[in-house]
């Protein structure tokens, strides 16, 4: 598990063995409105932020997390906690059920911790954590993290606890000083798995170092580098939705000029590969002819006709009834396009 994240430059190799201190209770959350709870989370890196802070969350980039922590998230899409099609909604609804069945499966009693926890070290006061449940009366485990995985998310659990959740749990262990946590996940609504995660001091020290690097971006109001993810693309579109008509001269900037040259080279390579892909596909289609597919030594393909469908001829409809455009017009906000000139 200590190989989840590589050793960061500047991180100490010494592993402290002193008994960690208990976490501080920063804010009580029992009757705290969600909006205020979210505001509290902006004051530090929470356990669910850990993987994104070190660039290992498949759903959220460092840049998007930075926008949230610096108060630039007003234009980002907001997940409605009451949206029944949202994984967050079902995760919240099923959390007590997962916890109850964990107790039934293991015999370990659990209880809520109605507080935002804070690392007791003033040098790490930016490390926060929300714990789903505390395990009581068990000598070998102290924390329970409850998860749910639907049809799409189940694949991430085939080889055990996903990397980004392991980092979340180790962040919790770092903040609380606890030794061990169980992760109980309900897969597909009917299969409960319990995974044990032991405290790894080397990983925790490395995680803290990398999180500190991210938090420095927040404290200095400096954007972390974009990572090529969809999340980073969304963040950039929200950060810079409009242009001012000016043009910046980067010809004297050797670094940005090199990045531009690399981008041109990559585009040329992709274009050549796309042409090659099209030619190879067409050769196979010629060989398949009227068949519905073909089997090869290393795999198979399908080439079937889709079912016929009926669609609305919008162009003809508006031509015959132009008044409908005024009655049912919907404004579409324009977006910036990145074009090579």
CSV table of N, CA, C and O in Angstrom, one decimal, residues 252-293:
chain,number,residue,atom,x,y,z
A,252,UNK,N,8.8,35.1,-26.6
A,252,UNK,CA,10.1,35.2,-25.8
A,252,UNK,C,10.0,34.2,-24.6
A,252,UNK,O,11.0,34.1,-23.9
A,253,UNK,N,8.9,33.6,-24.4
A,253,UNK,CA,8.7,32.6,-23.3
A,253,UNK,C,9.1,31.2,-23.9
A,253,UNK,O,8.3,30.5,-24.6
A,254,UNK,N,10.3,30.8,-23.6
A,254,UNK,CA,10.8,29.5,-24.1
A,254,UNK,C,10.0,28.3,-23.6
A,254,UNK,O,9.8,27.3,-24.4
A,255,UNK,N,9.6,28.3,-22.4
A,255,UNK,CA,8.8,27.2,-21.9
A,255,UNK,C,7.5,27.1,-22.6
A,255,UNK,O,7.1,26.0,-23.0
A,256,UNK,N,6.7,28.2,-22.7
A,256,UNK,CA,5.4,28.1,-23.3
A,256,UNK,C,5.5,27.8,-24.8
A,256,UNK,O,4.7,27.1,-25.4
A,257,UNK,N,6.6,28.3,-25.4
A,257,UNK,CA,6.8,28.1,-26.8
A,257,UNK,C,7.1,26.6,-27.1
A,257,UNK,O,6.7,26.0,-28.1
A,258,UNK,N,7.8,26.0,-26.1
A,258,UNK,CA,8.1,24.6,-26.2
A,258,UNK,C,6.9,23.7,-26.0
A,258,UNK,O,6.6,22.7,-26.7
A,259,UNK,N,6.0,24.2,-25.1
A,259,UNK,CA,4.7,23.5,-24.9
A,259,UNK,C,3.9,23.5,-26.1
A,259,UNK,O,3.3,22.5,-26.6
A,260,UNK,N,3.8,24.7,-26.8
A,260,UNK,CA,3.1,24.9,-28.0
A,260,UNK,C,3.6,23.9,-29.1
A,260,UNK,O,2.8,23.3,-29.8
A,261,UNK,N,4.9,23.9,-29.2
A,261,UNK,CA,5.5,23.0,-30.3
A,261,UNK,C,5.2,21.6,-30.0
A,261,UNK,O,4.9,20.8,-30.9
A,262,UNK,N,5.2,21.2,-28.7
A,262,UNK,CA,4.9,19.8,-28.4
A,262,UNK,C,3.4,19.5,-28.7
A,262,UNK,O,3.1,18.4,-29.2
A,263,UNK,N,2.5,20.5,-28.5
A,263,UNK,CA,1.1,20.3,-28.8
A,263,UNK,C,0.9,20.1,-30.3
A,263,UNK,O,0.1,19.2,-30.7
A,264,UNK,N,1.6,20.9,-31.1
A,264,UNK,CA,1.5,20.8,-32.5
A,264,UNK,C,1.9,19.4,-33.0
A,264,UNK,O,1.3,18.8,-33.8
A,265,UNK,N,3.1,19.0,-32.4
A,265,UNK,CA,3.6,17.6,-32.7
A,265,UNK,C,2.6,16.5,-32.3
A,265,UNK,O,2.4,15.6,-33.1
A,266,UNK,N,2.0,16.6,-31.2
A,266,UNK,CA,1.1,15.6,-30.7
A,266,UNK,C,-0.2,15.6,-31.6
A,266,UNK,O,-0.7,14.5,-32.0
A,267,UNK,N,-0.7,16.8,-32.0
A,267,UNK,CA,-1.8,16.8,-32.9
A,267,UNK,C,-1.5,16.2,-34.3
A,267,UNK,O,-2.3,15.5,-34.9
A,268,UNK,N,-0.3,16.4,-34.8
A,268,UNK,CA,0.1,15.8,-36.0
A,268,UNK,C,0.2,14.3,-35.9
A,268,UNK,O,-0.3,13.6,-36.8
A,269,UNK,N,0.7,13.8,-34.8
A,269,UNK,CA,0.7,12.4,-34.6
A,269,UNK,C,-0.6,11.8,-34.5
A,269,UNK,O,-0.9,10.7,-35.1
A,270,UNK,N,-1.5,12.5,-33.7
A,270,UNK,CA,-2.9,12.0,-33.6
A,270,UNK,C,-3.6,12.0,-34.9
A,270,UNK,O,-4.4,11.0,-35.2
A,271,UNK,N,-3.4,13.0,-35.8
A,271,UNK,CA,-4.0,13.0,-37.1
A,271,UNK,C,-3.6,11.9,-37.9
A,271,UNK,O,-4.4,11.2,-38.6
A,272,UNK,N,-2.3,11.6,-37.9
A,272,UNK,CA,-1.7,10.5,-38.7
A,272,UNK,C,-2.3,9.1,-38.2
A,272,UNK,O,-2.6,8.2,-38.9
A,273,UNK,N,-2.4,9.0,-36.8
A,273,UNK,CA,-2.9,7.8,-36.2
A,273,UNK,C,-4.4,7.6,-36.6
A,273,UNK,O,-4.9,6.5,-36.8
A,274,UNK,N,-5.2,8.7,-36.6
A,274,UNK,CA,-6.6,8.6,-36.9
A,274,UNK,C,-6.8,8.2,-38.4
A,274,UNK,O,-7.7,7.4,-38.7
A,275,UNK,N,-5.9,8.7,-39.3
A,275,UNK,CA,-6.0,8.2,-40.7
A,275,UNK,C,-5.7,6.8,-40.8
A,275,UNK,O,-6.3,6.0,-41.6
A,276,UNK,N,-4.6,6.3,-40.1
A,276,UNK,CA,-4.3,4.9,-40.1
A,276,UNK,C,-5.4,4.1,-39.5
A,276,UNK,O,-5.7,3.0,-40.1
A,277,UNK,N,-6.0,4.5,-38.4
A,277,UNK,CA,-7.2,3.8,-37.9
A,277,UNK,C,-8.3,3.6,-38.9
A,277,UNK,O,-8.9,2.6,-39.0
A,278,UNK,N,-8.6,4.7,-39.6
A,278,UNK,CA,-9.7,4.7,-40.5
A,278,UNK,C,-9.4,3.7,-41.7
A,278,UNK,O,-10.3,3.0,-42.1
A,279,UNK,N,-8.2,3.7,-42.1
A,279,UNK,CA,-7.8,2.8,-43.2
A,279,UNK,C,-7.9,1.4,-42.8
A,279,UNK,O,-8.4,0.5,-43.6
A,280,UNK,N,-7.4,1.1,-41.6
A,280,UNK,CA,-7.4,-0.3,-41.1
A,280,UNK,C,-8.8,-0.8,-40.9
A,280,UNK,O,-9.2,-1.9,-41.3
A,281,UNK,N,-9.7,0.1,-40.4
A,281,UNK,CA,-11.1,-0.2,-40.2
A,281,UNK,C,-11.8,-0.5,-41.5
A,281,UNK,O,-12.6,-1.5,-41.6
A,282,UNK,N,-11.5,0.3,-42.5
A,282,UNK,CA,-12.2,0.2,-43.8
A,282,UNK,C,-11.7,-1.1,-44.5
A,282,UNK,O,-12.5,-1.8,-45.1
A,283,UNK,N,-10.5,-1.5,-44.3
A,283,UNK,CA,-10.0,-2.8,-44.8
A,283,UNK,C,-10.8,-4.0,-44.2
A,283,UNK,O,-11.1,-4.9,-45.0
A,284,UNK,N,-11.0,-3.9,-42.9
A,284,UNK,CA,-11.8,-5.0,-42.3
A,284,UNK,C,-13.2,-5.0,-42.7
A,284,UNK,O,-13.8,-6.0,-42.9
A,285,UNK,N,-13.8,-3.8,-42.9
A,285,UNK,CA,-15.2,-3.7,-43.3
A,285,UNK,C,-15.4,-4.2,-44.7
A,285,UNK,O,-16.4,-4.9,-45.0
A,286,UNK,N,-14.4,-4.0,-45.6
A,286,UNK,CA,-14.4,-4.6,-46.9
A,286,UNK,C,-14.4,-6.1,-46.9
A,286,UNK,O,-15.1,-6.8,-47.6
A,287,UNK,N,-13.6,-6.7,-46.0
A,287,UNK,CA,-13.5,-8.1,-45.8
A,287,UNK,C,-14.8,-8.7,-45.2
A,287,UNK,O,-15.2,-9.8,-45.6
A,288,UNK,N,-15.4,-8.0,-44.3
A,288,UNK,CA,-16.6,-8.5,-43.6
A,288,UNK,C,-17.8,-8.4,-44.5
A,288,UNK,O,-18.7,-9.3,-44.5
A,289,UNK,N,-17.9,-7.4,-45.4
A,289,UNK,CA,-19.0,-7.3,-46.3
A,289,UNK,C,-20.4,-7.3,-45.7
A,289,UNK,O,-20.6,-6.4,-44.8
A,290,UNK,N,-21.3,-8.2,-46.0
A,290,UNK,CA,-22.6,-8.2,-45.5
A,290,UNK,C,-22.8,-9.0,-44.2
A,290,UNK,O,-23.9,-9.1,-43.7
A,291,UNK,N,-21.7,-9.5,-43.7
A,291,UNK,CA,-21.8,-10.3,-42.4
A,291,UNK,C,-22.0,-9.3,-41.3
A,291,UNK,O,-21.8,-8.1,-41.4
A,292,UNK,N,-22.4,-9.8,-40.1
A,292,UNK,CA,-22.7,-9.0,-39.0
A,292,UNK,C,-21.5,-8.7,-38.1
A,292,UNK,O,-21.6,-7.9,-37.1
A,293,UNK,N,-20.4,-9.5,-38.4
A,293,UNK,CA,-19.3,-9.3,-37.5
A,293,UNK,C,-18.2,-10.3,-38.0
A,293,UNK,O,-18.3,-11.0,-38.9
